[in-house]
mmCIF file of C-alpha atoms and ligand atoms in Angstrom:
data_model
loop_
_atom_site.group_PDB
_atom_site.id
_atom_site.type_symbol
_atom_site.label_atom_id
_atom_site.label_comp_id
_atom_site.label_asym_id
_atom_site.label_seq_id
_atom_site.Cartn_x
_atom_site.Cartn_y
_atom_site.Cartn_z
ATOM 1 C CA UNK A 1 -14.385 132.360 198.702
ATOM 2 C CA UNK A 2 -17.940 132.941 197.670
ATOM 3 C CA UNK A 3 -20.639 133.172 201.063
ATOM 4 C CA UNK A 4 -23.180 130.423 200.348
ATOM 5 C CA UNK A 5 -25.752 132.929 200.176
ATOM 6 C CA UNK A 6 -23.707 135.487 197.287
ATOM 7 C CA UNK A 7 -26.384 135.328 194.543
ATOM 8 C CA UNK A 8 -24.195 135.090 191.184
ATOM 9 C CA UNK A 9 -25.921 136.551 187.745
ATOM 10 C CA UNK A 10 -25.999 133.639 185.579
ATOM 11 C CA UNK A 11 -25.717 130.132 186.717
ATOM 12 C CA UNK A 12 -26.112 126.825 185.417
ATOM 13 C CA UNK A 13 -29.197 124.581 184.458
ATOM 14 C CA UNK A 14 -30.547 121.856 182.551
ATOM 15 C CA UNK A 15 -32.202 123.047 179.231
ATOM 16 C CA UNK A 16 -34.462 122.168 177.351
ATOM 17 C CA UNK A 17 -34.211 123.612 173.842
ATOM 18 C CA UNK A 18 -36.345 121.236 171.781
ATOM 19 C CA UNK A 19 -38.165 118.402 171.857
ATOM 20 C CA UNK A 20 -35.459 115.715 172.946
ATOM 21 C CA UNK A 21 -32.906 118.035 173.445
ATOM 22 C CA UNK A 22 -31.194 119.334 176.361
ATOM 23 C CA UNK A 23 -27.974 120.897 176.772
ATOM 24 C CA UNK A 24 -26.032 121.934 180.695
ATOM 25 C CA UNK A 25 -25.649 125.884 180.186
ATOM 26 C CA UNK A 26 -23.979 128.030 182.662
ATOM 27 C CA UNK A 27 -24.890 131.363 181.292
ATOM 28 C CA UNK A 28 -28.980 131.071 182.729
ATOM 29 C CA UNK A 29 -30.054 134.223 183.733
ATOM 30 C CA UNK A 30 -30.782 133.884 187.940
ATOM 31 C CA UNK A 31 -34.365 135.739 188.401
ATOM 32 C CA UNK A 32 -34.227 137.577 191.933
ATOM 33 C CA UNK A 33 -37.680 136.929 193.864
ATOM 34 C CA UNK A 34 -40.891 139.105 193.384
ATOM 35 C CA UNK A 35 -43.423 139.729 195.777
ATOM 36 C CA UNK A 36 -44.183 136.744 198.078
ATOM 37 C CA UNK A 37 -41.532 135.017 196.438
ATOM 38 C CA UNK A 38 -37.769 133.270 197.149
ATOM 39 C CA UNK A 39 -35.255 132.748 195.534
ATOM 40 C CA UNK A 40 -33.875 128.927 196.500
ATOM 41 C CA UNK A 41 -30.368 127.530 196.074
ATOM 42 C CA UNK A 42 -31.171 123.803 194.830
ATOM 43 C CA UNK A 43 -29.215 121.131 196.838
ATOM 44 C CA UNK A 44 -31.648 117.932 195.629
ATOM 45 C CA UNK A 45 -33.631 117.947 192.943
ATOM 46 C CA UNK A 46 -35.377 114.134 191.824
ATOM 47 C CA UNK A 47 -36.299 112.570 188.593
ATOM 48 C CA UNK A 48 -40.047 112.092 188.219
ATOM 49 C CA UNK A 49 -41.661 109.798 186.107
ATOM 50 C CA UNK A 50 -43.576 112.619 184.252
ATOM 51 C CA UNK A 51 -39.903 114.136 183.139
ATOM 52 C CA UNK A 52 -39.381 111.654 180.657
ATOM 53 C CA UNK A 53 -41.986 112.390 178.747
ATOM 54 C CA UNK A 54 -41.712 116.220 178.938
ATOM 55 C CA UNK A 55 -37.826 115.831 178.376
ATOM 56 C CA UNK A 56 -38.622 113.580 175.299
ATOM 57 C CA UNK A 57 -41.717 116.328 174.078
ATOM 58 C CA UNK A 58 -44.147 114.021 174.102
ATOM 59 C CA UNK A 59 -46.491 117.023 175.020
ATOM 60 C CA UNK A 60 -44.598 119.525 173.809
ATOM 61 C CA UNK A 61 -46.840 123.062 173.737
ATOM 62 C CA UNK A 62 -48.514 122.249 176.884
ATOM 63 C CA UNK A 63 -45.463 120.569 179.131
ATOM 64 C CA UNK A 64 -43.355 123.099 178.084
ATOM 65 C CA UNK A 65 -45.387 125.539 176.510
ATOM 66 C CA UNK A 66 -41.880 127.077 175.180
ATOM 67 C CA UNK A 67 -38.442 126.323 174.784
ATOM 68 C CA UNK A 68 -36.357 126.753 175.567
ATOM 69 C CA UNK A 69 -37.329 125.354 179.264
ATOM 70 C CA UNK A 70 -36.093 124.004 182.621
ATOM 71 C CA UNK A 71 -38.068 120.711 184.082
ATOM 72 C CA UNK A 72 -37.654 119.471 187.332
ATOM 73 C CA UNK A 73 -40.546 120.014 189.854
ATOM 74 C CA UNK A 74 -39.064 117.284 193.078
ATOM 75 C CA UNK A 75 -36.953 119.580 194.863
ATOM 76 C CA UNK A 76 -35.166 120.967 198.299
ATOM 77 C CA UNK A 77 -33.031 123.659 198.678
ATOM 78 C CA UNK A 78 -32.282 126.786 200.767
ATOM 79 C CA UNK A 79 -33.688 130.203 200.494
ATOM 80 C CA UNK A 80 -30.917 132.754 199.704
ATOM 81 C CA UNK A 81 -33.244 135.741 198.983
ATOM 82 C CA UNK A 82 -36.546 136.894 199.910
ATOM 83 C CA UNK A 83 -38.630 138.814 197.727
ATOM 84 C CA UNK A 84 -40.974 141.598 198.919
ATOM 85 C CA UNK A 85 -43.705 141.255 201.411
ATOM 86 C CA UNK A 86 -42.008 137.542 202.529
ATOM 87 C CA UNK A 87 -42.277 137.159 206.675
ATOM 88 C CA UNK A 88 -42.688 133.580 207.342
ATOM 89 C CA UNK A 89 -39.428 133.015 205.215
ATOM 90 C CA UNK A 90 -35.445 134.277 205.723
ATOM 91 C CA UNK A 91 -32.227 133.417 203.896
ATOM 92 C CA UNK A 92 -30.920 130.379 204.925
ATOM 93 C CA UNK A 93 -34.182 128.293 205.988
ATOM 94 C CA UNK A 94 -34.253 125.082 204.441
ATOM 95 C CA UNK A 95 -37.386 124.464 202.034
ATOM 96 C CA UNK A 96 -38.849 121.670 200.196
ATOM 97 C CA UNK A 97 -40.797 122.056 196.877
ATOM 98 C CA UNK A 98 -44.007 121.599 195.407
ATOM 99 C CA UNK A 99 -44.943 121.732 191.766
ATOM 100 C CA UNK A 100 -48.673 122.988 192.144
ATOM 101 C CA UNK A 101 -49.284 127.049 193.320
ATOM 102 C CA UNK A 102 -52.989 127.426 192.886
ATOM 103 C CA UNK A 103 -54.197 130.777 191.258
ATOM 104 C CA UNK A 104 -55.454 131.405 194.871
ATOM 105 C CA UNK A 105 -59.067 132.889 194.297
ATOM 106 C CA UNK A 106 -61.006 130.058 192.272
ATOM 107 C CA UNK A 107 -63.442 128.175 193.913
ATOM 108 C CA UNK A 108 -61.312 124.874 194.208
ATOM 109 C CA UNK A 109 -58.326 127.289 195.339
ATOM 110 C CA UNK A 110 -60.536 128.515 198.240
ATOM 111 C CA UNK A 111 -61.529 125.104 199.349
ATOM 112 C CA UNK A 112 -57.474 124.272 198.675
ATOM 113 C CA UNK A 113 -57.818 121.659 196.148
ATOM 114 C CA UNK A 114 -54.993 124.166 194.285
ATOM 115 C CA UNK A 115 -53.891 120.960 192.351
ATOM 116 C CA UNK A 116 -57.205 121.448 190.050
ATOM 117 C CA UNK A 117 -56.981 124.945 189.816
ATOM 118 C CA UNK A 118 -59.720 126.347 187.808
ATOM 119 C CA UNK A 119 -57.623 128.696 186.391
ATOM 120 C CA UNK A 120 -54.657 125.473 185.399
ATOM 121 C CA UNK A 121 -52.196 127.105 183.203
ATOM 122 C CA UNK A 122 -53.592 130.673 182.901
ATOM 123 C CA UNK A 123 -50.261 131.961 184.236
ATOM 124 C CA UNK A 124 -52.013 135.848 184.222
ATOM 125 C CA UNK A 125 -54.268 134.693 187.152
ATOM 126 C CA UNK A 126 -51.032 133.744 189.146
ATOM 127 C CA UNK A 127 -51.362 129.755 188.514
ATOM 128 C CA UNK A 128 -47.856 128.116 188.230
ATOM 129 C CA UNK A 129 -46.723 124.755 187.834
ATOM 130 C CA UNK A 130 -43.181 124.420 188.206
ATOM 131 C CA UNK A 131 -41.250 122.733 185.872
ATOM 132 C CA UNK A 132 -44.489 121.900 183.802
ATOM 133 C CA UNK A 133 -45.430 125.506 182.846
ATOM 134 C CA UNK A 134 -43.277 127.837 183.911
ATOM 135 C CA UNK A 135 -39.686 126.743 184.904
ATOM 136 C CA UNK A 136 -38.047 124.255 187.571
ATOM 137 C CA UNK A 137 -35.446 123.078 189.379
ATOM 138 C CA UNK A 138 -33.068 121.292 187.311
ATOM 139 C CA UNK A 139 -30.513 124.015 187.749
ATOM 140 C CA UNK A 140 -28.314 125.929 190.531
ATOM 141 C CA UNK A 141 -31.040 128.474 191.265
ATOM 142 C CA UNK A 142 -34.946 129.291 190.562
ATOM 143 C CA UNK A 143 -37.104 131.603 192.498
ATOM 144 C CA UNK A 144 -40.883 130.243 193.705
ATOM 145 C CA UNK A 145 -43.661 131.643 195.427
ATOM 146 C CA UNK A 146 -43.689 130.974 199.380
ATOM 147 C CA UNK A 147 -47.123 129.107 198.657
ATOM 148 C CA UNK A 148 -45.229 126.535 196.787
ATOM 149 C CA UNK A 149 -42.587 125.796 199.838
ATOM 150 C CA UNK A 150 -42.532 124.026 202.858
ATOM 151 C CA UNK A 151 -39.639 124.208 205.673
ATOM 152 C CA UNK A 152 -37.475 121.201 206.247
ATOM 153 C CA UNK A 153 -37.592 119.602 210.120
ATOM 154 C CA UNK A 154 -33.469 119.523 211.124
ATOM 155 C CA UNK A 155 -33.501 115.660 211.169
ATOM 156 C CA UNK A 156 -34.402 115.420 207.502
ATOM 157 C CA UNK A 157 -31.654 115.826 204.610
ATOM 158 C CA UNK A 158 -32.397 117.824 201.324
ATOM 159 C CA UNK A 159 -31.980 114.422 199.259
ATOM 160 C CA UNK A 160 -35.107 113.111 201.709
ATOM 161 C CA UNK A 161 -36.511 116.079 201.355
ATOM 162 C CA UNK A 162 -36.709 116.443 197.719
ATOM 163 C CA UNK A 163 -38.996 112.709 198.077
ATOM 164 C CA UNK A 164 -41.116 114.875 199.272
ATOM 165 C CA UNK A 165 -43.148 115.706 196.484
ATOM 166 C CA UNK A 166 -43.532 111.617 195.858
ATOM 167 C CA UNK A 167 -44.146 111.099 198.862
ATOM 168 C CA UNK A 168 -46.615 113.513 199.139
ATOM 169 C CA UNK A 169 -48.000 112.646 195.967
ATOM 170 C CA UNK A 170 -48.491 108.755 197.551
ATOM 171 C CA UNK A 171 -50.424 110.363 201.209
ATOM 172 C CA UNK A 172 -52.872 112.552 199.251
ATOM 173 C CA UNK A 173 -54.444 109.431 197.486
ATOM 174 C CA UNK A 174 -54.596 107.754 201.054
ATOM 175 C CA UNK A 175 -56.046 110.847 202.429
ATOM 176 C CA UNK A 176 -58.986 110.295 199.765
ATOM 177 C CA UNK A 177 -59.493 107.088 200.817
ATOM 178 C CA UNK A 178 -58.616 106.831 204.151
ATOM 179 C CA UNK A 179 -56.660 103.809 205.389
ATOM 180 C CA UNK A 180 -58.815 101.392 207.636
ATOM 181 C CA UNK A 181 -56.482 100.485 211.052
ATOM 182 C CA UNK A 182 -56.030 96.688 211.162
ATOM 183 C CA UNK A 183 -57.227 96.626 207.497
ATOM 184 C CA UNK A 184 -55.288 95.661 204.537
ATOM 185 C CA UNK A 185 -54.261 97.333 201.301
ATOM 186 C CA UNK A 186 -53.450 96.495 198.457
ATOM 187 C CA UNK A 187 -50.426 98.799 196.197
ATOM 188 C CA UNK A 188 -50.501 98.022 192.513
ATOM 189 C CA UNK A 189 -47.442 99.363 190.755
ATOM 190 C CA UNK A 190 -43.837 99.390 193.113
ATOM 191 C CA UNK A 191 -42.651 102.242 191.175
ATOM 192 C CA UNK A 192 -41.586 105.161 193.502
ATOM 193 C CA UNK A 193 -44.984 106.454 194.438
ATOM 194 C CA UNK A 194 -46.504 102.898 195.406
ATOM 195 C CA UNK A 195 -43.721 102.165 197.533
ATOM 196 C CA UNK A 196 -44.035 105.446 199.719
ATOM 197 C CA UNK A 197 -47.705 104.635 199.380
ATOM 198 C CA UNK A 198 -46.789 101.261 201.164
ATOM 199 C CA UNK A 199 -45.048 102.721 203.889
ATOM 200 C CA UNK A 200 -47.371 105.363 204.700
ATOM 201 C CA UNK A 201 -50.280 102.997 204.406
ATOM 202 C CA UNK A 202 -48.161 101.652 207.473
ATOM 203 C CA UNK A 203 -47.585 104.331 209.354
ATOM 204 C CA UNK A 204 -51.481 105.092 209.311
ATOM 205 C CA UNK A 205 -52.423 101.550 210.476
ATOM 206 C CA UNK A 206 -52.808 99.216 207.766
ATOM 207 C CA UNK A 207 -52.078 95.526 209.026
ATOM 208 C CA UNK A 208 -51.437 93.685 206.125
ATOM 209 C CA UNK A 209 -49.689 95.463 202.740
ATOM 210 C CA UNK A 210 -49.861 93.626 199.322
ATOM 211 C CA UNK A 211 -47.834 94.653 196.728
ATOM 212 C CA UNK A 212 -48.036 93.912 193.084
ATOM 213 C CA UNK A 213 -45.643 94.440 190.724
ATOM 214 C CA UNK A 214 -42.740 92.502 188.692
ATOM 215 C CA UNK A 215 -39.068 91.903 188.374
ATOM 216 C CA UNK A 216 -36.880 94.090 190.042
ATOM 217 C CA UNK A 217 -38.974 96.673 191.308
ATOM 218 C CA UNK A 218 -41.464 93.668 193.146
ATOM 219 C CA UNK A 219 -38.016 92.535 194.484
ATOM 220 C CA UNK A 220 -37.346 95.810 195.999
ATOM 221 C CA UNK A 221 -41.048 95.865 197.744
ATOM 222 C CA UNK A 222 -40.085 92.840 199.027
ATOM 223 C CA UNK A 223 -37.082 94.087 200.551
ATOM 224 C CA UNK A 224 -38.489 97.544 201.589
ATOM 225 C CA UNK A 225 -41.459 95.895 203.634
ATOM 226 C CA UNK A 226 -43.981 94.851 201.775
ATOM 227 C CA UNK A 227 -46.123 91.775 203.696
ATOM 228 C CA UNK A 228 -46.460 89.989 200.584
ATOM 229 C CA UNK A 229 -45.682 90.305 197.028
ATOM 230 C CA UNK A 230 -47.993 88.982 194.025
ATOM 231 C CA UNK A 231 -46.056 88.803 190.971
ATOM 232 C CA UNK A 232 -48.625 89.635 187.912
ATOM 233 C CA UNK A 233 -46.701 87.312 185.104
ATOM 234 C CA UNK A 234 -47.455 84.585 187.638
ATOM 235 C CA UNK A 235 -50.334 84.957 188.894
ATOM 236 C CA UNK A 236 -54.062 86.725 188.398
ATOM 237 C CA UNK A 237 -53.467 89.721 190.559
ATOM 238 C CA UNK A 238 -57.324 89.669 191.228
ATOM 239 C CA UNK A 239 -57.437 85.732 191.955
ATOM 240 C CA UNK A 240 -54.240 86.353 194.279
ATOM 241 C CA UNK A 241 -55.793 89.093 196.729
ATOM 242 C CA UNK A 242 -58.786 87.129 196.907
ATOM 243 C CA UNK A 243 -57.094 83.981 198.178
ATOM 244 C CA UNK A 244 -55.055 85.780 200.206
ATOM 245 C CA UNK A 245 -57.885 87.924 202.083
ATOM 246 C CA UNK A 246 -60.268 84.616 202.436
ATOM 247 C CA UNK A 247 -62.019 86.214 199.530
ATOM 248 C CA UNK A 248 -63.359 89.436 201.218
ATOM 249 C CA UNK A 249 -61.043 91.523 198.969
ATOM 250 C CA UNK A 250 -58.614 94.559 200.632
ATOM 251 C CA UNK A 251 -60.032 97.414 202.170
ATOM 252 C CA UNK A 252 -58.216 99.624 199.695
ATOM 253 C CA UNK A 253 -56.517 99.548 196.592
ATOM 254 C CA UNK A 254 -54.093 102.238 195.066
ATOM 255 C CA UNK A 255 -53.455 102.208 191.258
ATOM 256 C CA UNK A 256 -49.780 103.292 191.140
ATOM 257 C CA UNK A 257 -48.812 102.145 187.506
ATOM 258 C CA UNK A 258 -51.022 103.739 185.113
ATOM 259 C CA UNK A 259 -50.783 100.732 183.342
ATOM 260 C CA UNK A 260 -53.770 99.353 181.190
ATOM 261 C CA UNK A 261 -56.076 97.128 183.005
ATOM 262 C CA UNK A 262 -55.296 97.629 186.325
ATOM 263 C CA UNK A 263 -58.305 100.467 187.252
ATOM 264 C CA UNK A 264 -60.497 96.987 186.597
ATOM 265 C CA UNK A 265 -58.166 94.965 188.434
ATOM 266 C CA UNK A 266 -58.211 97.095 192.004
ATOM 267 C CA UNK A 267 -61.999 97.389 191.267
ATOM 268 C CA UNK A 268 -62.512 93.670 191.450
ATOM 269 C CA UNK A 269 -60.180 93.400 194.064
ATOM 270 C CA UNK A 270 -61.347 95.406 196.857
ATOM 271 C CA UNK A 271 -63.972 94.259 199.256
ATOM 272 C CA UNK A 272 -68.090 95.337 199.320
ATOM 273 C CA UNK A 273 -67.505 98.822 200.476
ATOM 274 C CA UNK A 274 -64.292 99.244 199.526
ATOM 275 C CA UNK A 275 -61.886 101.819 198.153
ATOM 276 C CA UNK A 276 -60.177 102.310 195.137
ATOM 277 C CA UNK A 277 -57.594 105.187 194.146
ATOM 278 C CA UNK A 278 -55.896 105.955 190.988
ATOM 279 C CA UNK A 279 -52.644 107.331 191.467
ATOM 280 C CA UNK A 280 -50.814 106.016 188.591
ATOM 281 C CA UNK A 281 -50.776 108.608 185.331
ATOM 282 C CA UNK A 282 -51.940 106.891 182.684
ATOM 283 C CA UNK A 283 -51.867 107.691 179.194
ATOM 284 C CA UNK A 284 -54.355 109.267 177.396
ATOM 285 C CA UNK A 285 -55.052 105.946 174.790
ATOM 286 C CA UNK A 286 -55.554 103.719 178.318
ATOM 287 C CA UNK A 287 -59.657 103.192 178.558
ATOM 288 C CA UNK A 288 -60.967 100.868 180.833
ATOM 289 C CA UNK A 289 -63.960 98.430 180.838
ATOM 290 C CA UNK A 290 -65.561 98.768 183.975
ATOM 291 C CA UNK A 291 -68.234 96.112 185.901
ATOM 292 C CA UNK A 292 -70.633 98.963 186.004
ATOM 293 C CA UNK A 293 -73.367 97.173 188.201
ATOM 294 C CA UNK A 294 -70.734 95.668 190.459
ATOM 295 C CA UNK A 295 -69.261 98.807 191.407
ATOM 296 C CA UNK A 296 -73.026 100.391 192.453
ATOM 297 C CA UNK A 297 -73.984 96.509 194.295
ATOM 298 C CA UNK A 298 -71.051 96.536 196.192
ATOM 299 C CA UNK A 299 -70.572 100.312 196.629
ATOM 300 C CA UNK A 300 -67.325 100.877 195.794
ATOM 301 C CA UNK A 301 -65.667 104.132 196.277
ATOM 302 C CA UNK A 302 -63.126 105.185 193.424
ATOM 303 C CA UNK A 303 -61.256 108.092 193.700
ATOM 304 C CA UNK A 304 -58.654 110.004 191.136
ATOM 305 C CA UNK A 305 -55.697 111.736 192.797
ATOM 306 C CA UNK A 306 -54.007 114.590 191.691
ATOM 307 C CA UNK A 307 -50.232 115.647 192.959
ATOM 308 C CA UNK A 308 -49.614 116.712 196.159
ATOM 309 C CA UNK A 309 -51.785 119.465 197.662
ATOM 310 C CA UNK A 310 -51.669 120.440 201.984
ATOM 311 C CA UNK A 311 -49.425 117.505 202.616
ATOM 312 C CA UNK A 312 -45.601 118.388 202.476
ATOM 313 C CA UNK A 313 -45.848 118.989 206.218
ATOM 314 C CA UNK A 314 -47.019 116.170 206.922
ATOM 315 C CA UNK A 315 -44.682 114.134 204.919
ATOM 316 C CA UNK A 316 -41.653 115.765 206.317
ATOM 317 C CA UNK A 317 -42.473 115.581 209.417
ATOM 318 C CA UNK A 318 -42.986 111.598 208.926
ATOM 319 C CA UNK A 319 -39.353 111.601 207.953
ATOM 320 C CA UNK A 320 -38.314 113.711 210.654
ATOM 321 C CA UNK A 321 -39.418 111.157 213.023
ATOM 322 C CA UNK A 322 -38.802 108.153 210.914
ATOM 323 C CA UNK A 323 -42.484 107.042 210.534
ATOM 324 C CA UNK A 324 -41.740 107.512 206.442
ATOM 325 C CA UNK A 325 -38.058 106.254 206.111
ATOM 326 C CA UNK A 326 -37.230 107.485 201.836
ATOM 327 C CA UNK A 327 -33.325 107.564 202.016
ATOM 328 C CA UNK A 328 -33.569 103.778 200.376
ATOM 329 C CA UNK A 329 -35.140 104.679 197.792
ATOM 330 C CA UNK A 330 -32.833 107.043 196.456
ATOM 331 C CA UNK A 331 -30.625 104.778 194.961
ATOM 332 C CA UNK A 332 -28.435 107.090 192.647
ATOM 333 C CA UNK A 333 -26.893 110.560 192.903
ATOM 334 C CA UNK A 334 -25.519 112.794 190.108
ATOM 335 C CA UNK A 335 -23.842 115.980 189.865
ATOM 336 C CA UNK A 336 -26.261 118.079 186.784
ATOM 337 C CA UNK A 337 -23.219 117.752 184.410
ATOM 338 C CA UNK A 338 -24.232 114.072 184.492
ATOM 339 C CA UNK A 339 -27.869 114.630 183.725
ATOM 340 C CA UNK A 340 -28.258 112.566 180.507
ATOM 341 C CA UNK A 341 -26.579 109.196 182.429
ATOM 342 C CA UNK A 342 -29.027 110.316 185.213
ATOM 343 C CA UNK A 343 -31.884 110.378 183.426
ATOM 344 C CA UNK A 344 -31.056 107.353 181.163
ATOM 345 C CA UNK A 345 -30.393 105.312 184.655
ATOM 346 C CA UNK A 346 -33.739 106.566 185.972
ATOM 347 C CA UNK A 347 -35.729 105.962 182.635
ATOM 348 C CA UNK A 348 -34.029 102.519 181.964
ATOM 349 C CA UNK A 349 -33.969 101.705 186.056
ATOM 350 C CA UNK A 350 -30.290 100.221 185.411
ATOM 351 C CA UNK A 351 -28.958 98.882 188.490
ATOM 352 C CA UNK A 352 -32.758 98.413 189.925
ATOM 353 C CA UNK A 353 -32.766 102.290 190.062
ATOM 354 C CA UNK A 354 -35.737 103.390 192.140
ATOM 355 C CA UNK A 355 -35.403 107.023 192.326
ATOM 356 C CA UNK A 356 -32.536 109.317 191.116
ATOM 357 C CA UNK A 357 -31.595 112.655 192.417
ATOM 358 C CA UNK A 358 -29.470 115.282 191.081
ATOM 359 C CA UNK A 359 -26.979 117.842 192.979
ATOM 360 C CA UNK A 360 -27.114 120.691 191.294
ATOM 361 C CA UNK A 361 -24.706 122.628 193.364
ATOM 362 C CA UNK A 362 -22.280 119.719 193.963
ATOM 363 C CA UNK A 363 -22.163 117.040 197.375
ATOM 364 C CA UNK A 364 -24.119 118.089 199.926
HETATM 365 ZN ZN1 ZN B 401 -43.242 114.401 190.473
HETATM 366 ZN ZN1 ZN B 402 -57.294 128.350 191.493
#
């Protein structure tokens, strides 16, 4: 028997080896750790909704610049080497991931906005971004740099703990804003990221939470604790939070679809002084029309959010103490043989899939 921690040569992993192509290999070379970085032994690794897209080559010479590639950025694992210069870290600590390591020096870097990185993508100033730009998790093993990790409270699993990049991903946008106690909020989009938005809106004192969404995934909200649901095919989203809040309009409003014409929507539905924050990724043909004097009148705040920077901490600790409960949203496990049925249960949310997490080195 193999100890947990015997580092093997070549292991297996997803990859990527054109656009829309992906094969399960078990001869990938396992890097050992550099200076200041680990090598990890992935337990969970999740689907996010940007793999699709970089699985399908949709921006193929950016996300990957190469092939052939490994994705997967939404991971937790265990260290089973250290690299040189490491202190903080020791084989067998349990880490979470994050996708972004700043380049460290640049002025945003300094200030640790390392998610816009001055130096994004110039891989020779030290800038990574895992699974993006250089490779990920969807495999047995990959080695990161001890900025990029985050140790795992007992009480939380490595299936919770690979939420928490969307997780984390959902607080930074209410960071921006802030959330007003007693207020309420209003969480366009129930995808993944809105609904961990709605529970940490929660957690940090919002009263009332409206979600707004569709089909299945509204359903869900509904069951996972949203206060009340507006379905968009039914009703004027806009009209809707303005009936229900008397006509003042939320305190804040996070854009978690990317979808076209919503940025106008949680503008006109937020109250004089409110708060708007776009969380949802849209793509690149989505333009918006926006009430240009309305927003200066009524001084509203709009913010853009990028990934997850300073708050995996946080996050974990949330679901150490069950103030962010995520194991319902994982609604689907697979072992990475099974990584095209993963992926086509995550991208076609069969069975009202909310998020999907693979085990790359078998059951936990
Ligand atoms: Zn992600
Ligand atoms: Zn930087």
């Amino acid at each position: 028997m193999p100890n947990r921690y015997d580092i093997p040569k070549y292991a297996k992993a997803c990859v990527l080896t054109e656009p829309g192509r992906f094969e399960i290999r078990d001869d990938v070379e396992v890097r050992l750790p550099g200076k200041h970085e680990v090598l990890c032994k992935i337990r969970a690794v999740a689907i996010c909704g940007s793999d699709p897209e970089i699985f399908r080559g949709d921006l193929a010479g950016t996300w990957p610049p190469a092939y052939p590639f490994v994705a997967g950025h939404e991971w937790a694992g265990e260290i089973v080497a250290v690299g040189e210069g490491v202190t903080e870290f020791h084989v067998g600590d349990r880490v979470a991931g994050e996708a972004h390591k700043g380049c460290g020096y640049c002025d945003n870097c300094k200030k640790g906005r390392y998610t816009i990185c001055l130096n994004y993508g110039k891989t020779e100033t030290g800038h990574e971004h895992y699974g993006f730009i250089v490779n990920g998790a969807y495999g047995q093993y990959q080695t990161y740099s001890i900025r990029s990790i985050t140790k795992i409270p007992d009480p939380v699993s490595f299936e919770e703990a690979a939420m928490c990049d969307t997780a984390g991903v959902a607080l930074h946008g209410l960071e921006l804003s802030g959330i007003t106690p007693g207020g309420t909020v209003a969480i366009i989009g129930p995808g993944p990221i809105g609904l961990c938005a709605m529970r940490l809106a929660k957690a940090m004192g919002a009263a009332r939470i409206i979600v707004i969404g569709r089909g299945s995934r509204l359903s869900s909200a509904q069951k996972l604790g949203a206060d009340i649901c507006v379905d968009f095919t039914k009703e004027d989203p806009v009209e809707a939070v303005r009936r229900i809040t008397g006509g003042l309009g939320v305190d804040e409003a996070f854009e978690c679809s990317g979808a076209k014409g919503t940025f106008n929507q949680a503008v006109r539905m937020v109250r004089k002084g409110g708060k708007v924050v776009l969380l949802g990724v849209a793509t690149d043909d989505v333009v918006e029309e926006l009430p240009f004097k309305y927003v200066t009148h009524n001084e509203i705040a709009i913010f853009g959010s990028r990934a997850n920077p300073n708050v995996s901490w946080k996050v974990l600790n949330l679901m150490a103490t069950g103030q962010l409960n995520v194991k319902d949203l994982i609604t689907h496990k697979f072992p990475l043989e099974n990584f095209a049925d993963a992926l086509d249960t995550f991208v076609n949310r069969k069975e009202n899939a909310v998020k999907v997490v693979i085990l790359p080195n078998g059951e936990i």
